[in-house]
Amino acid sequence: MAKIVAGVWTSHVPAIGAALDLGKTQEPYWTRVFGGYEKSKEWIAKVKPDVCIVVFNDHATAFSVDIVPTFALGCAAEFEPADEGWGPRPVPVVKGHPELAAHIAQSIIQDDFDITVVNKMEVDHGLTVPLSLMFGQPKEWPCQIIPLAVNVVLFPPPSGKRCFNLGQAIRKAVESYPDDLRVVIFGTGGMSHQISGPRAGLINSDFDRAFLESLATDPSKATSIRHIEYMREAGAEGIEMVMWLVARGALSDNVEEIHRFYTVPASNTAVGHLILEDRASAPSALAAE
Amino acid sequence: MQQPRKEYEDIPGTTVFDADQCRKGYGINMFCMSLLKAPNREAFKKDEAGYLKQYNLTPGQTEAVLKRDWNGMLREGGNIYFTAKLAATDGLSFQQVAAMMTGSTQQEYADMMLKGGRSPNGNRSKSEWANKNG
């Protein structure tokens, strides 16, 4: 059967993608950021996931204001990197896993999560920057990717609790898939940032560090954070952190922390990163297998 | 009719993009969305006011776009992820636009970020901004 063996959380700041694409990674400003992902790249190269489910948000790329789905699962065979106005990022086409995605969709809808099924979607930096941070700049992404888009653009996004519960339903769905697949789930976005209006530039490191700690040790603290608190404390766009809770809900209580990293800033944003292995589904360290 | 109270309206310097703002700014946001296509970016650059006519903007919205009043666009119902397409069309980065919205130069803004960003202290509610400015 398929198993979710680990979770990866990371910010998806567009400037990180631009720094990579424009070859600026050796500048001191950026070595500070990319240095936090060296261990992560080695780790994921050893884990060799078959599939990564990437929880991300679309930034007015695939979804305009015509239709705004709260949760949208990418069930297509592939997803093209989008032109967000600066031209498309020079990254590989994202290959999906339509069979597992369809299975997840059927399972979670019957488990009371009324998600939207998407069969055509271009993917923006929200999805491709985390892939670049974890996999570097390969010719092809080394695994199949199932995108799960969460609305955090039009207020209100789903609650943190709802996101966490969705993650639990995804875990149940994955575990009922017959093929042996090693699945890693990504929670992306955040951490604290505000990029709109006169209050732009807000960063709250205390909030971010407490959030990371909660994910690693006691997710019930993070799931009880209300929308107003995210926006007031972590910036209007900091509310993206609800997406991290989908990925946390997809892991069991029995997790081991592999890596944690935090730095300020990347452009306008605090960068947070965490890796947890799931000891319930991967009893020994993945790298040792 | 009395409007329901929105507790997030108390956050200073922030326009929360909710369903009311979304309805108000439909034209602005769909205009910005059109700029994802390179030929549309070119057409807009050639004749900005003419191009905008197809989106039925109010005079206030049109003015905010033409003057690149980034905060004005948000008040008029624009959303930052949409107006960012206009910024991209102008060749501006997110950080350059953020600096403009805060009334700082890009250097001042970048320096603030390098020093850890804008603290939440004193920036949580409108009353704190009123005290600061009053």
PDB file of N, CA, C and O in Angstrom, chain A residues 85-139:
ATOM      1  N   GLY A  85       3.795  36.802 -15.537  1.00  0.00           N
ATOM      2  CA  GLY A  85       3.974  38.197 -15.935  1.00  0.00           C
ATOM      3  C   GLY A  85       5.425  38.523 -16.222  1.00  0.00           C
ATOM      4  O   GLY A  85       5.736  39.493 -16.902  1.00  0.00           O
ATOM      5  N   TRP A  86       6.323  37.708 -15.698  1.00  0.00           N
ATOM      6  CA  TRP A  86       7.752  37.887 -15.949  1.00  0.00           C
ATOM      7  C   TRP A  86       8.253  36.831 -16.942  1.00  0.00           C
ATOM      8  O   TRP A  86       9.448  36.644 -17.117  1.00  0.00           O
ATOM      9  N   GLY A  87       7.349  36.046 -17.515  1.00  0.00           N
ATOM     10  CA  GLY A  87       7.735  34.878 -18.323  1.00  0.00           C
ATOM     11  C   GLY A  87       7.755  33.645 -17.430  1.00  0.00           C
ATOM     12  O   GLY A  87       7.981  33.767 -16.232  1.00  0.00           O
ATOM     13  N   PRO A  88       7.523  32.427 -18.008  1.00  0.00           N
ATOM     14  CA  PRO A  88       7.492  31.223 -17.164  1.00  0.00           C
ATOM     15  C   PRO A  88       8.862  30.935 -16.560  1.00  0.00           C
ATOM     16  O   PRO A  88       9.880  31.248 -17.175  1.00  0.00           O
ATOM     17  N   ARG A  89       8.889  30.355 -15.355  1.00  0.00           N
ATOM     18  CA  ARG A  89      10.170  29.931 -14.761  1.00  0.00           C
ATOM     19  C   ARG A  89      10.761  28.806 -15.621  1.00  0.00           C
ATOM     20  O   ARG A  89      10.039  27.936 -16.090  1.00  0.00           O
ATOM     21  N   PRO A  90      12.085  28.810 -15.799  1.00  0.00           N
ATOM     22  CA  PRO A  90      12.711  27.752 -16.604  1.00  0.00           C
ATOM     23  C   PRO A  90      12.866  26.471 -15.784  1.00  0.00           C
ATOM     24  O   PRO A  90      13.968  26.053 -15.460  1.00  0.00           O
ATOM     25  N   VAL A  91      11.754  25.863 -15.453  1.00  0.00           N
ATOM     26  CA  VAL A  91      11.777  24.624 -14.659  1.00  0.00           C
ATOM     27  C   VAL A  91      11.014  23.542 -15.423  1.00  0.00           C
ATOM     28  O   VAL A  91      10.211  23.854 -16.305  1.00  0.00           O
ATOM     29  N   PRO A  92      11.279  22.264 -15.093  1.00  0.00           N
ATOM     30  CA  PRO A  92      10.623  21.185 -15.838  1.00  0.00           C
ATOM     31  C   PRO A  92       9.099  21.209 -15.670  1.00  0.00           C
ATOM     32  O   PRO A  92       8.581  21.747 -14.689  1.00  0.00           O
ATOM     33  N   VAL A  93       8.440  20.608 -16.657  1.00  0.00           N
ATOM     34  CA  VAL A  93       7.002  20.384 -16.541  1.00  0.00           C
ATOM     35  C   VAL A  93       6.762  19.488 -15.328  1.00  0.00           C
ATOM     36  O   VAL A  93       7.556  18.599 -15.032  1.00  0.00           O
ATOM     37  N   VAL A  94       5.700  19.768 -14.596  1.00  0.00           N
ATOM     38  CA  VAL A  94       5.373  18.984 -13.401  1.00  0.00           C
ATOM     39  C   VAL A  94       4.512  17.793 -13.830  1.00  0.00           C
ATOM     40  O   VAL A  94       3.427  17.982 -14.394  1.00  0.00           O
ATOM     41  N   LYS A  95       5.043  16.574 -13.597  1.00  0.00           N
ATOM     42  CA  LYS A  95       4.288  15.370 -13.968  1.00  0.00           C
ATOM     43  C   LYS A  95       3.423  14.931 -12.804  1.00  0.00           C
ATOM     44  O   LYS A  95       3.914  14.775 -11.685  1.00  0.00           O
ATOM     45  N   GLY A  96       2.160  14.711 -13.080  1.00  0.00           N
ATOM     46  CA  GLY A  96       1.234  14.321 -12.026  1.00  0.00           C
ATOM     47  C   GLY A  96       1.206  12.823 -11.787  1.00  0.00           C
ATOM     48  O   GLY A  96       1.995  12.067 -12.367  1.00  0.00           O
ATOM     49  N   HIS A  97       0.328  12.402 -10.908  1.00  0.00           N
ATOM     50  CA  HIS A  97       0.029  10.989 -10.719  1.00  0.00           C
ATOM     51  C   HIS A  97      -1.490  10.862 -10.753  1.00  0.00           C
ATOM     52  O   HIS A  97      -2.146  10.821  -9.709  1.00  0.00           O
ATOM     53  N   PRO A  98      -2.052  10.836 -11.986  1.00  0.00           N
ATOM     54  CA  PRO A  98      -3.509  10.936 -12.120  1.00  0.00           C
ATOM     55  C   PRO A  98      -4.281   9.822 -11.396  1.00  0.00           C
ATOM     56  O   PRO A  98      -5.360  10.082 -10.875  1.00  0.00           O
ATOM     57  N   GLU A  99      -3.676   8.621 -11.337  1.00  0.00           N
ATOM     58  CA  GLU A  99      -4.408   7.517 -10.702  1.00  0.00           C
ATOM     59  C   GLU A  99      -4.510   7.726  -9.193  1.00  0.00           C
ATOM     60  O   GLU A  99      -5.592   7.580  -8.613  1.00  0.00           O
ATOM     61  N   LEU A 100      -3.389   8.051  -8.565  1.00  0.00           N
ATOM     62  CA  LEU A 100      -3.442   8.292  -7.117  1.00  0.00           C
ATOM     63  C   LEU A 100      -4.293   9.524  -6.823  1.00  0.00           C
ATOM     64  O   LEU A 100      -5.064   9.548  -5.856  1.00  0.00           O
ATOM     65  N   ALA A 101      -4.155  10.561  -7.646  1.00  0.00           N
ATOM     66  CA  ALA A 101      -4.929  11.788  -7.421  1.00  0.00           C
ATOM     67  C   ALA A 101      -6.428  11.491  -7.494  1.00  0.00           C
ATOM     68  O   ALA A 101      -7.205  11.947  -6.649  1.00  0.00           O
ATOM     69  N   ALA A 102      -6.818  10.704  -8.497  1.00  0.00           N
ATOM     70  CA  ALA A 102      -8.241  10.370  -8.636  1.00  0.00           C
ATOM     71  C   ALA A 102      -8.713   9.558  -7.439  1.00  0.00           C
ATOM     72  O   ALA A 102      -9.824   9.766  -6.920  1.00  0.00           O
ATOM     73  N   HIS A 103      -7.848   8.665  -6.978  1.00  0.00           N
ATOM     74  CA  HIS A 103      -8.197   7.858  -5.807  1.00  0.00           C
ATOM     75  C   HIS A 103      -8.380   8.755  -4.574  1.00  0.00           C
ATOM     76  O   HIS A 103      -9.342   8.594  -3.810  1.00  0.00           O
ATOM     77  N   ILE A 104      -7.453   9.695  -4.398  1.00  0.00           N
ATOM     78  CA  ILE A 104      -7.556  10.611  -3.250  1.00  0.00           C
ATOM     79  C   ILE A 104      -8.853  11.421  -3.353  1.00  0.00           C
ATOM     80  O   ILE A 104      -9.593  11.566  -2.372  1.00  0.00           O
ATOM     81  N   ALA A 105      -9.132  11.934  -4.560  1.00  0.00           N
ATOM     82  CA  ALA A 105     -10.343  12.749  -4.737  1.00  0.00           C
ATOM     83  C   ALA A 105     -11.586  11.943  -4.354  1.00  0.00           C
ATOM     84  O   ALA A 105     -12.433  12.415  -3.581  1.00  0.00           O
ATOM     85  N   GLN A 106     -11.670  10.726  -4.852  1.00  0.00           N
ATOM     86  CA  GLN A 106     -12.859   9.919  -4.556  1.00  0.00           C
ATOM     87  C   GLN A 106     -12.954   9.605  -3.071  1.00  0.00           C
ATOM     88  O   GLN A 106     -14.037   9.614  -2.492  1.00  0.00           O
ATOM     89  N   SER A 107     -11.824   9.332  -2.473  1.00  0.00           N
ATOM     90  CA  SER A 107     -11.835   8.964  -1.063  1.00  0.00           C
ATOM     91  C   SER A 107     -12.223  10.149  -0.173  1.00  0.00           C
ATOM     92  O   SER A 107     -13.094  10.038   0.681  1.00  0.00           O
ATOM     93  N   ILE A 108     -11.592  11.302  -0.398  1.00  0.00           N
ATOM     94  CA  ILE A 108     -11.844  12.411   0.532  1.00  0.00           C
ATOM     95  C   ILE A 108     -13.212  13.043   0.303  1.00  0.00           C
ATOM     96  O   ILE A 108     -13.831  13.519   1.250  1.00  0.00           O
ATOM     97  N   ILE A 109     -13.715  13.003  -0.935  1.00  0.00           N
ATOM     98  CA  ILE A 109     -15.060  13.551  -1.145  1.00  0.00           C
ATOM     99  C   ILE A 109     -16.081  12.705  -0.384  1.00  0.00           C
ATOM    100  O   ILE A 109     -16.981  13.228   0.278  1.00  0.00           O
ATOM    101  N   GLN A 110     -15.873  11.389  -0.421  1.00  0.00           N
ATOM    102  CA  GLN A 110     -16.795  10.519   0.339  1.00  0.00           C
ATOM    103  C   GLN A 110     -16.541  10.589   1.833  1.00  0.00           C
ATOM    104  O   GLN A 110     -17.314  10.096   2.634  1.00  0.00           O
ATOM    105  N   ASP A 111     -15.452  11.235   2.190  1.00  0.00           N
ATOM    106  CA  ASP A 111     -15.142  11.475   3.600  1.00  0.00           C
ATOM    107  C   ASP A 111     -15.539  12.898   4.002  1.00  0.00           C
ATOM    108  O   ASP A 111     -14.984  13.462   4.951  1.00  0.00           O
ATOM    109  N   ASP A 112     -16.428  13.504   3.252  1.00  0.00           N
ATOM    110  CA  ASP A 112     -17.040  14.808   3.567  1.00  0.00           C
ATOM    111  C   ASP A 112     -16.198  16.029   3.208  1.00  0.00           C
ATOM    112  O   ASP A 112     -16.508  17.136   3.646  1.00  0.00           O
ATOM    113  N   PHE A 113     -15.123  15.866   2.427  1.00  0.00           N
ATOM    114  CA  PHE A 113     -14.368  17.046   1.974  1.00  0.00           C
ATOM    115  C   PHE A 113     -14.727  17.328   0.517  1.00  0.00           C
ATOM    116  O   PHE A 113     -14.311  16.598  -0.382  1.00  0.00           O
ATOM    117  N   ASP A 114     -15.504  18.368   0.315  1.00  0.00           N
ATOM    118  CA  ASP A 114     -16.082  18.621  -1.012  1.00  0.00           C
ATOM    119  C   ASP A 114     -15.099  19.410  -1.869  1.00  0.00           C
ATOM    120  O   ASP A 114     -15.297  20.582  -2.157  1.00  0.00           O
ATOM    121  N   ILE A 115     -14.043  18.753  -2.279  1.00  0.00           N
ATOM    122  CA  ILE A 115     -12.994  19.446  -3.020  1.00  0.00           C
ATOM    123  C   ILE A 115     -13.359  19.574  -4.500  1.00  0.00           C
ATOM    124  O   ILE A 115     -14.256  18.895  -4.994  1.00  0.00           O
ATOM    125  N   THR A 116     -12.630  20.432  -5.179  1.00  0.00           N
ATOM    126  CA  THR A 116     -12.780  20.616  -6.618  1.00  0.00           C
ATOM    127  C   THR A 116     -11.728  19.773  -7.334  1.00  0.00           C
ATOM    128  O   THR A 116     -10.559  19.777  -6.937  1.00  0.00           O
ATOM    129  N   VAL A 117     -12.143  19.051  -8.347  1.00  0.00           N
ATOM    130  CA  VAL A 117     -11.201  18.261  -9.152  1.00  0.00           C
ATOM    131  C   VAL A 117     -10.740  19.124 -10.328  1.00  0.00           C
ATOM    132  O   VAL A 117     -11.558  19.717 -11.029  1.00  0.00           O
ATOM    133  N   VAL A 118      -9.436  19.222 -10.523  1.00  0.00           N
ATOM    134  CA  VAL A 118      -8.895  20.055 -11.597  1.00  0.00           C
ATOM    135  C   VAL A 118      -8.139  19.184 -12.590  1.00  0.00           C
ATOM    136  O   VAL A 118      -7.209  18.476 -12.213  1.00  0.00           O
ATOM    137  N   ASN A 119      -8.550  19.248 -13.844  1.00  0.00           N
ATOM    138  CA  ASN A 119      -7.905  18.435 -14.874  1.00  0.00           C
ATOM    139  C   ASN A 119      -7.015  19.246 -15.796  1.00  0.00           C
ATOM    140  O   ASN A 119      -6.361  18.693 -16.683  1.00  0.00           O
ATOM    141  N   LYS A 120      -7.007  20.568 -15.615  1.00  0.00           N
ATOM    142  CA  LYS A 120      -6.070  21.409 -16.359  1.00  0.00           C
ATOM    143  C   LYS A 120      -5.700  22.579 -15.472  1.00  0.00           C
ATOM    144  O   LYS A 120      -6.590  23.289 -14.982  1.00  0.00           O
ATOM    145  N   MET A 121      -4.426  22.763 -15.234  1.00  0.00           N
ATOM    146  CA  MET A 121      -4.003  23.850 -14.351  1.00  0.00           C
ATOM    147  C   MET A 121      -2.536  24.162 -14.611  1.00  0.00           C
ATOM    148  O   MET A 121      -1.696  23.268 -14.609  1.00  0.00           O
ATOM    149  N   GLU A 122      -2.258  25.440 -14.836  1.00  0.00           N
ATOM    150  CA  GLU A 122      -0.860  25.857 -14.856  1.00  0.00           C
ATOM    151  C   GLU A 122      -0.460  26.118 -13.410  1.00  0.00           C
ATOM    152  O   GLU A 122      -1.281  26.547 -12.605  1.00  0.00           O
ATOM    153  N   VAL A 123       0.799  25.854 -13.102  1.00  0.00           N
ATOM    154  CA  VAL A 123       1.242  26.017 -11.714  1.00  0.00           C
ATOM    155  C   VAL A 123       2.249  27.154 -11.607  1.00  0.00           C
ATOM    156  O   VAL A 123       3.127  27.303 -12.455  1.00  0.00           O
ATOM    157  N   ASP A 124       2.105  27.948 -10.560  1.00  0.00           N
ATOM    158  CA  ASP A 124       2.974  29.117 -10.409  1.00  0.00           C
ATOM    159  C   ASP A 124       4.046  28.879  -9.351  1.00  0.00           C
ATOM    160  O   ASP A 124       4.275  27.745  -8.910  1.00  0.00           O
ATOM    161  N   HIS A 125       4.699  29.983  -8.938  1.00  0.00           N
ATOM    162  CA  HIS A 125       5.827  29.855  -8.001  1.00  0.00           C
ATOM    163  C   HIS A 125       5.445  29.167  -6.697  1.00  0.00           C
ATOM    164  O   HIS A 125       6.284  28.589  -6.023  1.00  0.00           O
ATOM    165  N   GLY A 126       4.158  29.252  -6.334  1.00  0.00           N
ATOM    166  CA  GLY A 126       3.715  28.618  -5.095  1.00  0.00           C
ATOM    167  C   GLY A 126       4.033  27.134  -5.080  1.00  0.00           C
ATOM    168  O   GLY A 126       4.332  26.551  -4.041  1.00  0.00           O
ATOM    169  N   LEU A 127       4.000  26.515  -6.241  1.00  0.00           N
ATOM    170  CA  LEU A 127       4.310  25.091  -6.342  1.00  0.00           C
ATOM    171  C   LEU A 127       5.758  24.844  -6.757  1.00  0.00           C
ATOM    172  O   LEU A 127       6.421  23.945  -6.246  1.00  0.00           O
ATOM    173  N   THR A 128       6.265  25.660  -7.699  1.00  0.00           N
ATOM    174  CA  THR A 128       7.582  25.323  -8.267  1.00  0.00           C
ATOM    175  C   THR A 128       8.751  25.762  -7.392  1.00  0.00           C
ATOM    176  O   THR A 128       9.809  25.128  -7.431  1.00  0.00           O
ATOM    177  N   VAL A 129       8.584  26.822  -6.586  1.00  0.00           N
ATOM    178  CA  VAL A 129       9.712  27.241  -5.732  1.00  0.00           C
ATOM    179  C   VAL A 129      10.039  26.173  -4.677  1.00  0.00           C
ATOM    180  O   VAL A 129      11.212  25.831  -4.484  1.00  0.00           O
ATOM    181  N   PRO A 130       9.050  25.602  -3.999  1.00  0.00           N
ATOM    182  CA  PRO A 130       9.384  24.512  -3.062  1.00  0.00           C
ATOM    183  C   PRO A 130      10.071  23.320  -3.750  1.00  0.00           C
ATOM    184  O   PRO A 130      10.992  22.721  -3.183  1.00  0.00           O
ATOM    185  N   LEU A 131       9.657  23.002  -4.972  1.00  0.00           N
ATOM    186  CA  LEU A 131      10.315  21.900  -5.692  1.00  0.00           C
ATOM    187  C   LEU A 131      11.770  22.255  -5.961  1.00  0.00           C
ATOM    188  O   LEU A 131      12.673  21.433  -5.786  1.00  0.00           O
ATOM    189  N   SER A 132      12.016  23.496  -6.384  1.00  0.00           N
ATOM    190  CA  SER A 132      13.398  23.930  -6.650  1.00  0.00           C
ATOM    191  C   SER A 132      14.237  23.881  -5.374  1.00  0.00           C
ATOM    192  O   SER A 132      15.400  23.481  -5.402  1.00  0.00           O
ATOM    193  N   LEU A 133      13.659  24.307  -4.259  1.00  0.00           N
ATOM    194  CA  LEU A 133      14.414  24.321  -3.004  1.00  0.00           C
ATOM    195  C   LEU A 133      14.799  22.908  -2.586  1.00  0.00           C
ATOM    196  O   LEU A 133      15.888  22.681  -2.060  1.00  0.00           O
ATOM    197  N   MET A 134      13.919  21.951  -2.828  1.00  0.00           N
ATOM    198  CA  MET A 134      14.170  20.578  -2.371  1.00  0.00           C
ATOM    199  C   MET A 134      14.946  19.751  -3.393  1.00  0.00           C
ATOM    200  O   MET A 134      15.709  18.871  -3.021  1.00  0.00           O
ATOM    201  N   PHE A 135      14.725  20.020  -4.676  1.00  0.00           N
ATOM    202  CA  PHE A 135      15.330  19.154  -5.702  1.00  0.00           C
ATOM    203  C   PHE A 135      16.392  19.871  -6.534  1.00  0.00           C
ATOM    204  O   PHE A 135      16.995  19.239  -7.424  1.00  0.00           O
ATOM    205  N   GLY A 136      16.606  21.145  -6.301  1.00  0.00           N
ATOM    206  CA  GLY A 136      17.603  21.872  -7.081  1.00  0.00           C
ATOM    207  C   GLY A 136      17.095  22.155  -8.488  1.00  0.00           C
ATOM    208  O   GLY A 136      15.921  22.474  -8.675  1.00  0.00           O
ATOM    209  N   GLN A 137      18.008  22.046  -9.457  1.00  0.00           N
ATOM    210  CA  GLN A 137      17.659  22.416 -10.829  1.00  0.00           C
ATOM    211  C   GLN A 137      17.844  21.251 -11.793  1.00  0.00           C
ATOM    212  O   GLN A 137      18.662  21.310 -12.715  1.00  0.00           O
ATOM    213  N   PRO A 138      17.084  20.153 -11.604  1.00  0.00           N
ATOM    214  CA  PRO A 138      17.230  18.992 -12.485  1.00  0.00           C
ATOM    215  C   PRO A 138      16.547  19.222 -13.831  1.00  0.00           C
ATOM    216  O   PRO A 138      15.735  20.138 -13.976  1.00  0.00           O
ATOM    217  N   LYS A 139      16.869  18.347 -14.806  1.00  0.00           N
ATOM    218  CA  LYS A 139      16.200  18.431 -16.112  1.00  0.00           C
ATOM    219  C   LYS A 139      14.750  17.976 -16.013  1.00  0.00           C
ATOM    220  O   LYS A 139      13.877  18.471 -16.725  1.00  0.00           O
TER     221      LYS A 139
END
